[in-house]
Every structure is written in C-alpha cells, then in structure tokens.
PDB file of C-alpha atoms in Angstrom:
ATOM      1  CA  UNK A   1      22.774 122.671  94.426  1.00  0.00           C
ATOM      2  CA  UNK A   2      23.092 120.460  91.536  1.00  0.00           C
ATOM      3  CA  UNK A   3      26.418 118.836  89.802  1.00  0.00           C
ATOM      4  CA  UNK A   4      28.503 121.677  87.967  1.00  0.00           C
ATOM      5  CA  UNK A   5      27.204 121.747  84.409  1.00  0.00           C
ATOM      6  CA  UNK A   6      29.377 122.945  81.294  1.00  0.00           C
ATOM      7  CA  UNK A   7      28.703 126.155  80.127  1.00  0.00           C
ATOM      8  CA  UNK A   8      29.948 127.445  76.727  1.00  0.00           C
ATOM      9  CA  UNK A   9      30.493 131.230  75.614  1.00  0.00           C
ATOM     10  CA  UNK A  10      32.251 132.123  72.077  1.00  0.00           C
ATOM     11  CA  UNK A  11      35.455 131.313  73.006  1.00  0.00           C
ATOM     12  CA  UNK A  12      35.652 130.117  76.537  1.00  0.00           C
ATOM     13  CA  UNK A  13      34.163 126.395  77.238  1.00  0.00           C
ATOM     14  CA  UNK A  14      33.719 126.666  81.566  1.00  0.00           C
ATOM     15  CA  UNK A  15      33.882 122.764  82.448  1.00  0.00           C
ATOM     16  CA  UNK A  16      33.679 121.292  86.246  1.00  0.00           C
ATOM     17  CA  UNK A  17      36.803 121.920  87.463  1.00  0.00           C
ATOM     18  CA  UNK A  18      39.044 118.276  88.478  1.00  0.00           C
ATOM     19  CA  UNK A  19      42.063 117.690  90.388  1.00  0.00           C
ATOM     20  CA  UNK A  20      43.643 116.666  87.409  1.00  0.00           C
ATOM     21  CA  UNK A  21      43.574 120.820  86.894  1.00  0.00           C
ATOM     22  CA  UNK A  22      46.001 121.215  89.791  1.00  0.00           C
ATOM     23  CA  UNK A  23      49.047 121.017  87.730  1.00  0.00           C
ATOM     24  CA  UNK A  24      48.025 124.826  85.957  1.00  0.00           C
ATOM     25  CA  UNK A  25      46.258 125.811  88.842  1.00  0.00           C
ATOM     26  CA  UNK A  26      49.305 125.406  90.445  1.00  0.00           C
ATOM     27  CA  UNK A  27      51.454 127.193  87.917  1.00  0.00           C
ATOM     28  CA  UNK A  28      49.266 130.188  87.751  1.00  0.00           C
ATOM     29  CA  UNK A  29      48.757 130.577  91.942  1.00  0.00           C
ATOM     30  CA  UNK A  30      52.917 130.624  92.200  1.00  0.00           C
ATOM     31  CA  UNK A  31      52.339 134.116  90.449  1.00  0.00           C
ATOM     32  CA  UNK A  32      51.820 137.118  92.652  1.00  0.00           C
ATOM     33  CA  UNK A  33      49.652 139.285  89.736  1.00  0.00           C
ATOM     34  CA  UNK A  34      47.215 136.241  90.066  1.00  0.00           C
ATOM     35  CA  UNK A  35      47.154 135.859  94.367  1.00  0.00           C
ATOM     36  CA  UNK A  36      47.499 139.519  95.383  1.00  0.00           C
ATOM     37  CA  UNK A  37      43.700 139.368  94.706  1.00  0.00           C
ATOM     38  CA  UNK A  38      42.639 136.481  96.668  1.00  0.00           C
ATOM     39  CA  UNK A  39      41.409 135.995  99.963  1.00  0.00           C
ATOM     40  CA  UNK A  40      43.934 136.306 102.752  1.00  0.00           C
ATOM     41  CA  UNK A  41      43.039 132.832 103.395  1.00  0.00           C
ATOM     42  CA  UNK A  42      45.574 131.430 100.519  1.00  0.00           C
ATOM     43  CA  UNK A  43      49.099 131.704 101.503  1.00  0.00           C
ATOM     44  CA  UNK A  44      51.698 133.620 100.328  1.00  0.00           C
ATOM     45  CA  UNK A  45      54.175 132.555  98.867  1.00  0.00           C
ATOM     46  CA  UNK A  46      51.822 129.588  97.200  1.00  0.00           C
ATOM     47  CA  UNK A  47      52.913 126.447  99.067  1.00  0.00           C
ATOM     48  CA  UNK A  48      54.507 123.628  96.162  1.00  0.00           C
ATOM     49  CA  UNK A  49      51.856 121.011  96.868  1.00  0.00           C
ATOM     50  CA  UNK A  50      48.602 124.010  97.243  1.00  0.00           C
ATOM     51  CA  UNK A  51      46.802 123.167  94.164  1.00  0.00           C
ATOM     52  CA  UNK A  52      46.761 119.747  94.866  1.00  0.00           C
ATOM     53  CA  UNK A  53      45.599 120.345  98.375  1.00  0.00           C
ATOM     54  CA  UNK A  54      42.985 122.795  97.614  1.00  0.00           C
ATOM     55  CA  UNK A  55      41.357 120.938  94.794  1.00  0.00           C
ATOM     56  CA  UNK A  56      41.966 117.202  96.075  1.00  0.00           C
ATOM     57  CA  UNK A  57      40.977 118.485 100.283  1.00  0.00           C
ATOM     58  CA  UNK A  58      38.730 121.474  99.976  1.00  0.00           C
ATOM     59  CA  UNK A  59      37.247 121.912  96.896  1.00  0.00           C
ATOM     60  CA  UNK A  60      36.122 118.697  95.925  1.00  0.00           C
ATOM     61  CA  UNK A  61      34.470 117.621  98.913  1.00  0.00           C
ATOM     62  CA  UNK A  62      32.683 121.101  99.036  1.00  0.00           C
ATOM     63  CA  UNK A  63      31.467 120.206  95.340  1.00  0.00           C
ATOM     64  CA  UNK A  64      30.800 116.347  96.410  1.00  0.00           C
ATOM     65  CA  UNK A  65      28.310 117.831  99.137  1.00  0.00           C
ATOM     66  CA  UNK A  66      26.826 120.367  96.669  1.00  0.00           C
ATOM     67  CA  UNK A  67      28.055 123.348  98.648  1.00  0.00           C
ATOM     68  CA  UNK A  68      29.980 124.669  95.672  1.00  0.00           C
ATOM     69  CA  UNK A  69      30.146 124.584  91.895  1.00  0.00           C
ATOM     70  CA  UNK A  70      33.495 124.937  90.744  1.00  0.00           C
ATOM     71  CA  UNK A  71      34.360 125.881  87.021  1.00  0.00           C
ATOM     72  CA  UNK A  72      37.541 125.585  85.300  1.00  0.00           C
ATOM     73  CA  UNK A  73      38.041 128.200  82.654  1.00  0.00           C
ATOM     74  CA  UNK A  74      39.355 126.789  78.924  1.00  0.00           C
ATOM     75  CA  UNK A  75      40.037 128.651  76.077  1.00  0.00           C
ATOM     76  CA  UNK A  76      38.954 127.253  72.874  1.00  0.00           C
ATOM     77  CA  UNK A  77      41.509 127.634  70.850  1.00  0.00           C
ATOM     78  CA  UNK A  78      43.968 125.885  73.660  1.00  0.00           C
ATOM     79  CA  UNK A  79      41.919 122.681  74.426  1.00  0.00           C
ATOM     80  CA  UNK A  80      41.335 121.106  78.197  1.00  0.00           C
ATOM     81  CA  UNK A  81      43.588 123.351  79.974  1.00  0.00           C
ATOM     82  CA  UNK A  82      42.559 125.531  82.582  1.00  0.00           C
ATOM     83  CA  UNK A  83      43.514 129.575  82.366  1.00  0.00           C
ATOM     84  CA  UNK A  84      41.372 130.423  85.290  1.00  0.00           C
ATOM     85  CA  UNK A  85      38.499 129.362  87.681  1.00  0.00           C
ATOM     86  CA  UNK A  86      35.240 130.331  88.333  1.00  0.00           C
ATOM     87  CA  UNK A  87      33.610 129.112  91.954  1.00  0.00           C
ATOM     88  CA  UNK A  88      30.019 129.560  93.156  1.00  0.00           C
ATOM     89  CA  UNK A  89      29.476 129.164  96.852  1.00  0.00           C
ATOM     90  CA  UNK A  90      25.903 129.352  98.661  1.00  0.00           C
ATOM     91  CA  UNK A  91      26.154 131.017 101.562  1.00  0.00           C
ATOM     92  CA  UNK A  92      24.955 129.889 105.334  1.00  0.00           C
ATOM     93  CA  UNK A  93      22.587 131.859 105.739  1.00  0.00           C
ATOM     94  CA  UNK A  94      20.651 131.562 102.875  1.00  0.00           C
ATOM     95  CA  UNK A  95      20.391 135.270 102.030  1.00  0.00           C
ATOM     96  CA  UNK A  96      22.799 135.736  99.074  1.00  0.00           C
ATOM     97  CA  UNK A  97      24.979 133.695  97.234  1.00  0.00           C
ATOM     98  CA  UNK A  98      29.174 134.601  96.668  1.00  0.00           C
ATOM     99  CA  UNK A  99      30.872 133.963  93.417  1.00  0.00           C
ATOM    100  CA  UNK A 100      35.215 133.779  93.059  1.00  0.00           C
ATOM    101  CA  UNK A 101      37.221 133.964  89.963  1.00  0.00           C
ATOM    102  CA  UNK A 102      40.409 134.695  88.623  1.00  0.00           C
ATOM    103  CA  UNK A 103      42.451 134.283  85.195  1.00  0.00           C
ATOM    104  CA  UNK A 104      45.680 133.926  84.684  1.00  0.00           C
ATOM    105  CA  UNK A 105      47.456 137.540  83.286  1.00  0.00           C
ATOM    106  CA  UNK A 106      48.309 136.400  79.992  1.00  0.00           C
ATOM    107  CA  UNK A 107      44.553 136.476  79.057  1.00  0.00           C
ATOM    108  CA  UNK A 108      43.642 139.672  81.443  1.00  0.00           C
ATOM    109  CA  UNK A 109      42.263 142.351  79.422  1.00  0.00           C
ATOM    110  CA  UNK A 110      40.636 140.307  76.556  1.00  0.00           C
ATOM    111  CA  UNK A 111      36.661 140.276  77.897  1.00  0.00           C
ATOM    112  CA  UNK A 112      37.609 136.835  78.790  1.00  0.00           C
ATOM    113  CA  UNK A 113      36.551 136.679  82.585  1.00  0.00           C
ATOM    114  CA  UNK A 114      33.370 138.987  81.104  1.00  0.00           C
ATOM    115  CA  UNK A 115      32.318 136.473  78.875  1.00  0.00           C
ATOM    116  CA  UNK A 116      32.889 133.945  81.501  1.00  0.00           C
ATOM    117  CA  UNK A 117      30.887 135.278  84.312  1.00  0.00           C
ATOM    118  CA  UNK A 118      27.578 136.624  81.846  1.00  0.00           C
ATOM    119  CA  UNK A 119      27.452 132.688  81.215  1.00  0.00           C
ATOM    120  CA  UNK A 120      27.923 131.882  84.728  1.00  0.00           C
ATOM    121  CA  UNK A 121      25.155 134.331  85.856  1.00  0.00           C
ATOM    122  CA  UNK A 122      22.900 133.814  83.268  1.00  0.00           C
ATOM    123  CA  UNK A 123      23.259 130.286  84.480  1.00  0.00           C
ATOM    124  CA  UNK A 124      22.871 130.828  88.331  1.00  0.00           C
ATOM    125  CA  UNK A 125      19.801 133.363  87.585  1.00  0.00           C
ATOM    126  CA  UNK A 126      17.359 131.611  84.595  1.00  0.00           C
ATOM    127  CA  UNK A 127      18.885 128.239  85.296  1.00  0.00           C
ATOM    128  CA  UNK A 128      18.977 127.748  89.248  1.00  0.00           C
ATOM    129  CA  UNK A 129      16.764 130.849  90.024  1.00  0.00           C
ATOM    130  CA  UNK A 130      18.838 132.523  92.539  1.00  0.00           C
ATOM    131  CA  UNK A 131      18.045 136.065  92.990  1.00  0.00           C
ATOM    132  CA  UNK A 132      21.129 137.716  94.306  1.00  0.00           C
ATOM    133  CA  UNK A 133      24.781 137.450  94.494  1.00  0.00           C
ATOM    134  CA  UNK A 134      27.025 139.027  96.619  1.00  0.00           C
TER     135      UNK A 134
END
C-alpha cells in the first residue's frame, strides 16, 4: 500500500490524516450521534486523551507500515480542519479490503460523506486496482 495521497471532490479536500487532527477528532468522538456507530472496540464514554492515543499509538504506525490509509475529511470552505475521517484497511487475508468513515452531525445529510467515499473508491479501484471492498 502506498503513502495516503490527497484526494479532492467539489467541496471536500480528503488529506492524510495527522495527529495534529486529534484535537477535532477528539471533539467530535466525545459525541454519542458520532460513536454509537463505531466498532465496539472504541470506548464509551470517549476516554479525554482517545484521539491522541488512537492517532499518535494505532493509527499512525498502521499507516507508517502501509497497513492503512487514513484520510481526514476538510471542508473547503472551513480550511485544514477535520469534520470526519475516512480509513482504508487491507485485510489479512488478502480477499477483500474494509473501508471506515464517519462525519461529524453538523454536516450529516449534505452528500458530504457521498462525495467523499466516490473519490475514495474511485481512488482504491482505477488508482490501486483493488477489486472488492467489504
């Protein structure tokens, strides 16, 4: 898997997501309309330093190793801060590939994550030639 590229749609730019993002990443994961989704792996209630952790202890290294590509999503018309994240995993068998992504509820409902994940698949299909996600 190679480095996480940028990827651009009308009004979403989807750049490699940083620590530096666990600040709003943070913010957004204390909400339960954003977690109640996620994997029963993330804790409830959010722990005060689980951005931080995540990003700086999981996610990173994962990325490092080229396990995972991990987008954070910015809107346009708000600059460099992230309003959701996108994550592509490979998975250990080889068979299919997994995808992850949430955005924050003040921009559900908009076609945002839409527009955000026909970029990332177009992406993971004509640009890295993966066949299937699951």
């Amino acid at each position: 898997m190679s480095a996480t590229p940028t990827l651009s749609t009308p009004r979403l730019l989807l750049r490699p997501a940083t620590v530096e993002d666990a600040p709003a990443v943070q913010a957004l994961f204390s909400s339960w309309e954003v977690i109640q989704h996620m994997s029963l792996k993330v804790p409830w209630p959010f722990p005060p330093d689980g951005a931080i952790h995540w990003l700086r202890d999981i996610a990173m290294p994962k990325v490092a190793r080229g396990e995972v590509m991990l987008w954070a999503l910015t809107l346009r018309e708000l600059g460099d801060q992230a309003i959701g994240i996108l994550e592509w995993r490979r998975s250990d068998t080889g068979d299919s590939d997994g995808r992850g992504f949430w955005i924050a509820p003040a921009y559900q409902g908009r076609g945002l994550m839409t527009e955000a994940v026909v970029a990332f698949q177009d992406y993971v299909f004509f640009e890295e030639g993966v066949e299937r996600l699951v």
